[in-house]
CSV table of C-alpha atoms in Angstrom, one decimal:
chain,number,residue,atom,x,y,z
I,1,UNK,CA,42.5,119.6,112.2
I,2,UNK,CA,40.5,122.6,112.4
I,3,UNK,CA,41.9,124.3,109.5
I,4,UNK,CA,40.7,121.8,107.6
I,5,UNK,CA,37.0,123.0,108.2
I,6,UNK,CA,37.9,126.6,106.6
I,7,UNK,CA,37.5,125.0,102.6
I,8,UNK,CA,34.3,123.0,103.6
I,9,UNK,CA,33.1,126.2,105.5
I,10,UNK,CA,33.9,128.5,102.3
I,11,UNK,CA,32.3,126.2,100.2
I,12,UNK,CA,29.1,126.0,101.5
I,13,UNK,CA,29.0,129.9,102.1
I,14,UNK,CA,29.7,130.1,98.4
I,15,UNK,CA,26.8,127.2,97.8
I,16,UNK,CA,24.6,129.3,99.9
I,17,UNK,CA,25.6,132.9,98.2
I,18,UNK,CA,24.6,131.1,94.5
I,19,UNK,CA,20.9,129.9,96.2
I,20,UNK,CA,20.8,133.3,97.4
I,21,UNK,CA,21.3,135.2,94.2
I,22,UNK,CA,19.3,132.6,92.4
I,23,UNK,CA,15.8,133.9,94.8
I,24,UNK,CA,16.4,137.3,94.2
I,25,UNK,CA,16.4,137.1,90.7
I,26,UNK,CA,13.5,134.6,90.9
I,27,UNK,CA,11.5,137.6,93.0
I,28,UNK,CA,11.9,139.7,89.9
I,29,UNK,CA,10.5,137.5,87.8
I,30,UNK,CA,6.9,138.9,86.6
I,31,UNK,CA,4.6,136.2,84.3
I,32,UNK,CA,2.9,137.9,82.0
I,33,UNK,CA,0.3,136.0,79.7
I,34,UNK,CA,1.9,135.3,76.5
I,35,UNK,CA,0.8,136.6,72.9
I,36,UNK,CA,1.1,135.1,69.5
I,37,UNK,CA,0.2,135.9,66.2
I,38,UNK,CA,0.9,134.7,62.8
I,39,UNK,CA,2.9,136.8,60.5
I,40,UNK,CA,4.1,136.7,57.2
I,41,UNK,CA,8.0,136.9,56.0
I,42,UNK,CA,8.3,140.6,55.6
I,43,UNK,CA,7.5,140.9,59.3
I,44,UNK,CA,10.4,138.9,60.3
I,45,UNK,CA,13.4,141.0,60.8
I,46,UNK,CA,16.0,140.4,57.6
I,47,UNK,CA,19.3,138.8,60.1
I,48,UNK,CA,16.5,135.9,61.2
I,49,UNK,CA,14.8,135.3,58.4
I,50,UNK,CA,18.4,134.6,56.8
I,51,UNK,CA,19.1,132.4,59.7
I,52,UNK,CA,15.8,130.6,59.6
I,53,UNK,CA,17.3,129.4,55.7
I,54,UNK,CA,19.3,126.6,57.7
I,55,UNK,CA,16.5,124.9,59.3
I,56,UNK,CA,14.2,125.6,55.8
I,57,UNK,CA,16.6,123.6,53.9
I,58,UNK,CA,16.6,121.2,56.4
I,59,UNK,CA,13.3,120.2,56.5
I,60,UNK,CA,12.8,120.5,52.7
I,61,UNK,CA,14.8,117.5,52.1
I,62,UNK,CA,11.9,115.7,54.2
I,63,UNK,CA,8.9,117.1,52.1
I,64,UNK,CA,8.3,120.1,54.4
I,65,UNK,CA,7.6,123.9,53.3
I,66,UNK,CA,7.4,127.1,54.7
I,67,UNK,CA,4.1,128.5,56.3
I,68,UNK,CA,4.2,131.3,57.9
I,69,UNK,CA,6.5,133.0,61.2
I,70,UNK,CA,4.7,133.0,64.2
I,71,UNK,CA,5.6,136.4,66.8
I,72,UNK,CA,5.0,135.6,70.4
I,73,UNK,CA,5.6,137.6,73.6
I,74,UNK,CA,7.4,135.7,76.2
I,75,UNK,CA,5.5,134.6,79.5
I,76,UNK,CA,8.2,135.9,81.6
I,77,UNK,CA,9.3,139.9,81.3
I,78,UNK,CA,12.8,139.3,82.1
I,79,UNK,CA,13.2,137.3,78.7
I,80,UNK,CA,13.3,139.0,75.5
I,81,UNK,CA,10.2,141.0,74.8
I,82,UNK,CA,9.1,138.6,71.7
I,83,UNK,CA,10.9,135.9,69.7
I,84,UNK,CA,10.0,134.5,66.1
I,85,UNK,CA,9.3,130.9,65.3
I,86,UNK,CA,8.8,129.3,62.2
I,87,UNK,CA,6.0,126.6,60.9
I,88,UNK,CA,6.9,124.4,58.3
I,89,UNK,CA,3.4,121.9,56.9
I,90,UNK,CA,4.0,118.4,55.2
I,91,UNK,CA,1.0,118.2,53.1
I,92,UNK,CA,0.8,114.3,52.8
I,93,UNK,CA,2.0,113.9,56.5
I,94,UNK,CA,-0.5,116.9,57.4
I,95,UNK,CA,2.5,117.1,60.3
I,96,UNK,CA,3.5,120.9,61.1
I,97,UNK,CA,7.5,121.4,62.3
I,98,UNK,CA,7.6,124.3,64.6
I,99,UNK,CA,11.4,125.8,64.5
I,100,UNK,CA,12.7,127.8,67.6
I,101,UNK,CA,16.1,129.3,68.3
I,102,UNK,CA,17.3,127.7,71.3
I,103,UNK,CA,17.8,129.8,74.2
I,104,UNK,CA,21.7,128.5,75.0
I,105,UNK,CA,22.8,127.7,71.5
I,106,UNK,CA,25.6,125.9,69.6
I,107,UNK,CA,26.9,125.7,66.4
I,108,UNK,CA,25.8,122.7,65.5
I,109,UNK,CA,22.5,123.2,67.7
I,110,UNK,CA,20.8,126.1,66.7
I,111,UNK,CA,17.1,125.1,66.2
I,112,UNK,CA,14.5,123.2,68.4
I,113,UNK,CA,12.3,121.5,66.3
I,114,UNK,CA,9.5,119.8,66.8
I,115,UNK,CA,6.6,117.8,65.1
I,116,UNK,CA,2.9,118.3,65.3
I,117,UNK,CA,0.4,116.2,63.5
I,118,UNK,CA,-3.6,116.5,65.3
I,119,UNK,CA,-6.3,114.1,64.6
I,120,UNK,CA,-9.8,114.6,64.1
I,121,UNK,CA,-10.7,112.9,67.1
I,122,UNK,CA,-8.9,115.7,68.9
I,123,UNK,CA,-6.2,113.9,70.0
I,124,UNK,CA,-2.1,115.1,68.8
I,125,UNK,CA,1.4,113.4,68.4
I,126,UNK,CA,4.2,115.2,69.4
I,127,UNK,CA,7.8,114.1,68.6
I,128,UNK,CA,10.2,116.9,70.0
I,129,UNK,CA,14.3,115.7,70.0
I,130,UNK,CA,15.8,116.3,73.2
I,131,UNK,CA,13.1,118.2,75.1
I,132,UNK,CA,11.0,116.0,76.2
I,133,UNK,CA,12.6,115.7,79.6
I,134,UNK,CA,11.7,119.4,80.1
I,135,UNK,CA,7.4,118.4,80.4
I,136,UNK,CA,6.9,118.4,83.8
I,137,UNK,CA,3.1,117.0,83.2
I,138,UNK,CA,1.5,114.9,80.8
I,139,UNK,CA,-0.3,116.9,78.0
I,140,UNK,CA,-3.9,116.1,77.3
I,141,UNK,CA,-5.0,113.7,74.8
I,142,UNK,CA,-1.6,113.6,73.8
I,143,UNK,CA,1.4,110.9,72.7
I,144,UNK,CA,4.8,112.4,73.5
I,145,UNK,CA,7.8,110.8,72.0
I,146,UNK,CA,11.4,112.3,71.9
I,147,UNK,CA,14.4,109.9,70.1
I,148,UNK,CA,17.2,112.3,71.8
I,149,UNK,CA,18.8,112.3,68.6
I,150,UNK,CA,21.6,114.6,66.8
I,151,UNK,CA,19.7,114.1,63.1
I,152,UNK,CA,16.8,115.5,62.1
I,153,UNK,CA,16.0,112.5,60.3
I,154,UNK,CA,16.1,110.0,63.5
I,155,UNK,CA,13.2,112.4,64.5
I,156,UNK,CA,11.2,112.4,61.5
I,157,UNK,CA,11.2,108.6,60.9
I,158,UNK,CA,10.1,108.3,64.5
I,159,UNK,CA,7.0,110.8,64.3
I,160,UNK,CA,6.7,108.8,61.0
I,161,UNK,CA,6.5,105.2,62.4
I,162,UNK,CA,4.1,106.4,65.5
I,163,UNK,CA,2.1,108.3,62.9
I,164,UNK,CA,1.5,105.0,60.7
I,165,UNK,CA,1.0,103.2,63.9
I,166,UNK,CA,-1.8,105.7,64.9
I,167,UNK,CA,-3.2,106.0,61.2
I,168,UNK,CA,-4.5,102.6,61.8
I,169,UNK,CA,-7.7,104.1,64.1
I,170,UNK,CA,-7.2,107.7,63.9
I,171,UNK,CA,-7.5,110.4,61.0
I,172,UNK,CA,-5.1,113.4,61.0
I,173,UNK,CA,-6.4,116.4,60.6
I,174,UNK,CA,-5.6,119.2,58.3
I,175,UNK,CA,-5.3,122.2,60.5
I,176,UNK,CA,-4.8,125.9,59.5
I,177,UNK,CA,-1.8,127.8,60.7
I,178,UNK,CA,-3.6,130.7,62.6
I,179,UNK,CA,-5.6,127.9,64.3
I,180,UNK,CA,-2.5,125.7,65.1
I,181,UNK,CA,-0.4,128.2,66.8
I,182,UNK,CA,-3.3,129.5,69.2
I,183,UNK,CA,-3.2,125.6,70.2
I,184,UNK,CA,0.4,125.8,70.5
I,185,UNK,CA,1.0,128.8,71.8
I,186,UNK,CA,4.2,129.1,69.4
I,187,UNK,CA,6.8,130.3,72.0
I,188,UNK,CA,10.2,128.3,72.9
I,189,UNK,CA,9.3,126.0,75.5
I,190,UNK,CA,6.0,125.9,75.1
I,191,UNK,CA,4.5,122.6,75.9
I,192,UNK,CA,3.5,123.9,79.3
I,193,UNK,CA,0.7,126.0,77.1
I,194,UNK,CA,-0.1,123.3,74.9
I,195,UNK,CA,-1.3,121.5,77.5
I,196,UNK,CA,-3.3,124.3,79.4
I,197,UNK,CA,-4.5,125.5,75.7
I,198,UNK,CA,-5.4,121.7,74.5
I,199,UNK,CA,-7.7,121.6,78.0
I,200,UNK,CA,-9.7,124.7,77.2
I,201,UNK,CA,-10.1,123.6,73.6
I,202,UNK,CA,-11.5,120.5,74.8
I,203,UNK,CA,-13.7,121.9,77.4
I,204,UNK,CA,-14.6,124.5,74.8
I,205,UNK,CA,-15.5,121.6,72.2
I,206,UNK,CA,-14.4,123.8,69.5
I,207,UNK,CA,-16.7,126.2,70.4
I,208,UNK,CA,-14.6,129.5,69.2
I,209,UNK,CA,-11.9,127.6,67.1
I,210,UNK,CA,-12.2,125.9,63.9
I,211,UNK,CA,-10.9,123.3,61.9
I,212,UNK,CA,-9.8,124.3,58.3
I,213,UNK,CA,-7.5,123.1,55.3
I,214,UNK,CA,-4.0,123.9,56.1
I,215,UNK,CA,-1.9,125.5,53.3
C-alpha cells in the first residue's frame, strides 16, 4: 500500500513547487504609481489604432463616438510599460465607454468595455460586462452593475435602464475627457483607482478638478 503514497506525494511536491514559483515572482513585483494622459489619434501607434476600428464600429451602432486615447503607465513594472485605451462619449446619454484590450484575449473577446455616466451630485454608474467580480471593495458613491453578457447590447440596455431609473432624482453630468480619465485612472483593471481617485475627489470637493462640457 505504500506505493500508493508516491502519486499523492508527487502531487503535492508539484502543488507546493507552483506556490513556490508563484512568491518569487510576486517578490519582484515593484508598484509603481500609475500615469495617464489624454492623447490624440496620431499618438496612438498605427497596428492599434487599426485594431481599436472593431470596438469603434461597435459602439457607433449605439450612438457613441470617438474622444480621444488615453496612455497610461501600468501600476506594476513587470507589465508592459504603458497601454492605450480608448473613450468613446454618447452625447444624449452623456455616458463615456472606456475600451481596453484585455490582458488574456480571444477572438471573439478582444475589448473590455465599460460604461461611465457621473452625476452632478457626484455620485457615478458603472456597468462593466464580466468584470465586476474582479472589485474587491465597493467604490464610493457608486452603483456597480455587470449583466455577464456576450453582446454589447445586453450591456448598454442595462446601463440604459439603471440610468433612466436614476434620472428620476439625479442629473448626469457632462464631464470633459481630460477630467474623466484623471477620475478613472484609464488603465485595464482599473476600478481599484476609481475608487481611491473618487475618495480624494470627494475629500478634495472639487477643489483642483473641474467640471466642463464634454465633447
Amino acid at each position: 500500500m505504500q506505493y500508493l503514497l508516491y502519486p499523492v506525494a508527487l502531487y503535492l511536491i508539484l502543488i507546493g513547487i507552483r506556490y513556490l514559483l508563484t512568491f518569487l515572482q510576486l517578490r519582484k513585483v515593484v508598484l509603481q504609481y500609475p500615469k495617464f494622459q489624454a492623447q490624440s489619434a496620431k499618438a496612438v501607434p498605427a497596428e492599434l489604432r487599426q485594431l481599436f476600428q472593431t470596438s469603434i464600429a461597435e459602439l457607433a451602432v449605439h450612438g457613441f463616438k470617438p474622444c480621444c486615447y488615453v496612455q497610461a503607465r501600468s501600476m506594476s513594472k513587470i507589465e508592459p510599460p504603458t497601454g492605450w485605451e480608448l473613450l468613446l462619449y454618447h452625447r444624449e446619454h452623456k455616458t463615456y465607454a472606456k475600451v481596453g484590450l484585455r490582458l488574456l484575449t480571444e477572438p471573439a473577446d478582444l475589448f473590455e468595455i465599460g460604461f461611465y455616466t457621473f452625476f452632478k451630485d457626484q455620485s457615478l454608474l458603472i456597468t462593466l460586462n464580466g468584470q465586476a467580480h474582479g472589485v474587491i471593495d465597493q467604490v464610493p458613491r457608486a452603483t456597480l452593475q455587470d449583466p455577464y453578457s456576450a453582446d454589447l447590447s445586453v450591456q448598454w440596455q442595462m446601463h440604459q435602464e439603471k440610468l433612466s431609473q436614476l434620472a428620476a432624482t439625479q442629473a448626469a453630468c457632462a464631464l470633459a475627457p481630460e477630467v474623466f480619465s484623471r477620475l478613472c485612472n484609464c488603465t485595464s483593471g482599473s476600478i481599484w483607482m476609481l475608487r481611491c481617485n473618487l475618495e480624494g475627489w470627494l475629500k478634495r470637493q472639487r477643489k483642483n478638478l473641474s467640471w466642463a462640457d464634454a465633447p
